[in-house]
Amino acid sequence: QVQLRESGPGLVRPSQTLSLTCSISGDSVSTNSAAWNWIRHSPSRGLEWLGRTYYRSKRYNDYGTSVKSRISINPDTSRNQFSLQLTSATPEDTGVYYCVRYNWNGGFDCWGQGTLVTVSS
Amino acid sequence: DIVMTQSPDSLAVSLGERATINCKSSQSILYNSNKKNYLSWYQQKPGQSPKLLIYWASIRESGVPDRFSGGGSGTDFTLTISSLQAEDVAVYYCHQYYDTPWTFGQGTKVEIK
């Protein structure tokens, strides 16, 4: 079955770049059947969709409004991974970050276990 | 952005009783060409990742108990737990995937009365 696993630093200093990687097993980051997403959860914001990357004959990206100027999500087909980079981190970026598969048949059907990232000096 | 508003914020229901959660979108999320509502529901238990319960507003994900049902169309949707069990204590979220940026409701916490 499909499994996703997030990895990356648990502590990021303010103004630095928050970087995470999601490793995929049981599916392919270049599939046409799914989109690969980052979603975060914080007590103040609840669940927040940050963005996605997907292939439909070519590669596409879409990003959430609140992070649009700071975010980049990129696939790595050689490692079957995708990454999140969020520049100019602030304490408001603190939260649990999930990598998630969206099945074009409907819904986020597979979630990683989540990784807590704290932005603090 | 499409705003998703859930009500109530929290709900306490006796075991075996019905729980109903409402979700309202700031614009219609019914796509007229295929007559599908781009709405899903998730359950998040403490310390766990969210789990998909319902998609296309009313289709249960494989393995989800049939006491969970989704309904509604256009801008108004409901998630119903027909007979609340102890293992249903969780926070429930609705989500629209009609248009990016995709957005979630703020969550509804379901507890046992």
PDB file of C-alpha atoms in Angstrom, chain A residues 35 37 39 41 46-49 52 62-66 98 102 104-109 111-114, chain B residues 1 36 38 40 42 44 47-52 54-56 61 93 95 97 100-106:
ATOM      1  CA  ALA A  35      -1.347  15.158  -6.796  1.00  0.00           C
ATOM      2  CA  ASN A  37       0.498  17.966  -1.297  1.00  0.00           C
ATOM      3  CA  ILE A  39      -0.741  20.423   4.562  1.00  0.00           C
ATOM      4  CA  HIS A  41      -1.901  21.852  11.251  1.00  0.00           C
ATOM      5  CA  GLY A  46      -6.364  24.426  12.021  1.00  0.00           C
ATOM      6  CA  LEU A  47      -5.674  22.459   8.818  1.00  0.00           C
ATOM      7  CA  GLU A  48      -4.112  24.601   6.100  1.00  0.00           C
ATOM      8  CA  TRP A  49      -3.379  23.425   2.566  1.00  0.00           C
ATOM      9  CA  ARG A  52       0.648  20.688  -4.496  1.00  0.00           C
ATOM     10  CA  ASP A  62      -0.420  25.400  -7.061  1.00  0.00           C
ATOM     11  CA  TYR A  63       0.063  27.180  -3.759  1.00  0.00           C
ATOM     12  CA  GLY A  64      -1.985  28.476  -0.863  1.00  0.00           C
ATOM     13  CA  THR A  65      -2.717  32.172  -0.564  1.00  0.00           C
ATOM     14  CA  SER A  66      -0.982  32.811   2.761  1.00  0.00           C
ATOM     15  CA  TYR A  98       1.911  16.465   6.595  1.00  0.00           C
ATOM     16  CA  TYR A 102      -4.698  13.567  -3.367  1.00  0.00           C
ATOM     17  CA  TRP A 104      -8.067  12.459  -8.565  1.00  0.00           C
ATOM     18  CA  ASN A 105     -10.984  10.099  -7.833  1.00  0.00           C
ATOM     19  CA  GLY A 106     -11.670  12.352  -4.846  1.00  0.00           C
ATOM     20  CA  GLY A 107     -10.042  13.181  -1.519  1.00  0.00           C
ATOM     21  CA  PHE A 108      -6.763  13.148   0.368  1.00  0.00           C
ATOM     22  CA  ASP A 109      -6.572   9.380   0.711  1.00  0.00           C
ATOM     23  CA  TRP A 111      -1.318  10.956   4.802  1.00  0.00           C
ATOM     24  CA  GLY A 112       2.153  10.810   6.272  1.00  0.00           C
ATOM     25  CA  GLN A 113       2.460  10.570  10.032  1.00  0.00           C
ATOM     26  CA  GLY A 114       3.297  14.264  10.249  1.00  0.00           C
TER      27      GLY A 114
ATOM     28  CA  ASP B   1     -10.570  31.923  -1.710  1.00  0.00           C
ATOM     29  CA  LYS B  36     -20.401  16.495  -8.498  1.00  0.00           C
ATOM     30  CA  TYR B  38     -16.207  18.856  -4.593  1.00  0.00           C
ATOM     31  CA  SER B  40     -14.774  15.763   1.449  1.00  0.00           C
ATOM     32  CA  TYR B  42     -11.934  13.993   7.460  1.00  0.00           C
ATOM     33  CA  GLN B  44      -8.649  13.416  13.119  1.00  0.00           C
ATOM     34  CA  GLY B  47      -2.083  12.188  17.992  1.00  0.00           C
ATOM     35  CA  GLN B  48      -3.075  10.813  14.577  1.00  0.00           C
ATOM     36  CA  SER B  49      -3.091  12.060  11.008  1.00  0.00           C
ATOM     37  CA  PRO B  50      -6.454  12.985   9.490  1.00  0.00           C
ATOM     38  CA  LYS B  51      -8.352  10.162   7.828  1.00  0.00           C
ATOM     39  CA  LEU B  52     -10.584  10.440   4.755  1.00  0.00           C
ATOM     40  CA  ILE B  54     -16.320  10.902   2.676  1.00  0.00           C
ATOM     41  CA  TYR B  55     -15.599  12.311  -0.792  1.00  0.00           C
ATOM     42  CA  TRP B  56     -17.787  13.788  -3.548  1.00  0.00           C
ATOM     43  CA  GLU B  61     -14.208   5.787   1.631  1.00  0.00           C
ATOM     44  CA  TYR B  93     -13.073  18.718   9.056  1.00  0.00           C
ATOM     45  CA  HIS B  95     -12.670  20.370   2.741  1.00  0.00           C
ATOM     46  CA  TYR B  97     -11.456  20.826  -3.741  1.00  0.00           C
ATOM     47  CA  THR B 100      -7.457  26.203  -5.586  1.00  0.00           C
ATOM     48  CA  PRO B 101      -6.446  27.271  -3.080  1.00  0.00           C
ATOM     49  CA  TRP B 102      -8.083  24.255  -1.497  1.00  0.00           C
ATOM     50  CA  THR B 103      -9.531  25.132   1.900  1.00  0.00           C
ATOM     51  CA  PHE B 104     -10.735  23.426   5.067  1.00  0.00           C
ATOM     52  CA  GLY B 105     -13.376  24.208   7.624  1.00  0.00           C
ATOM     53  CA  GLN B 106     -12.147  25.152  11.083  1.00  0.00           C
TER      54      GLN B 106
END
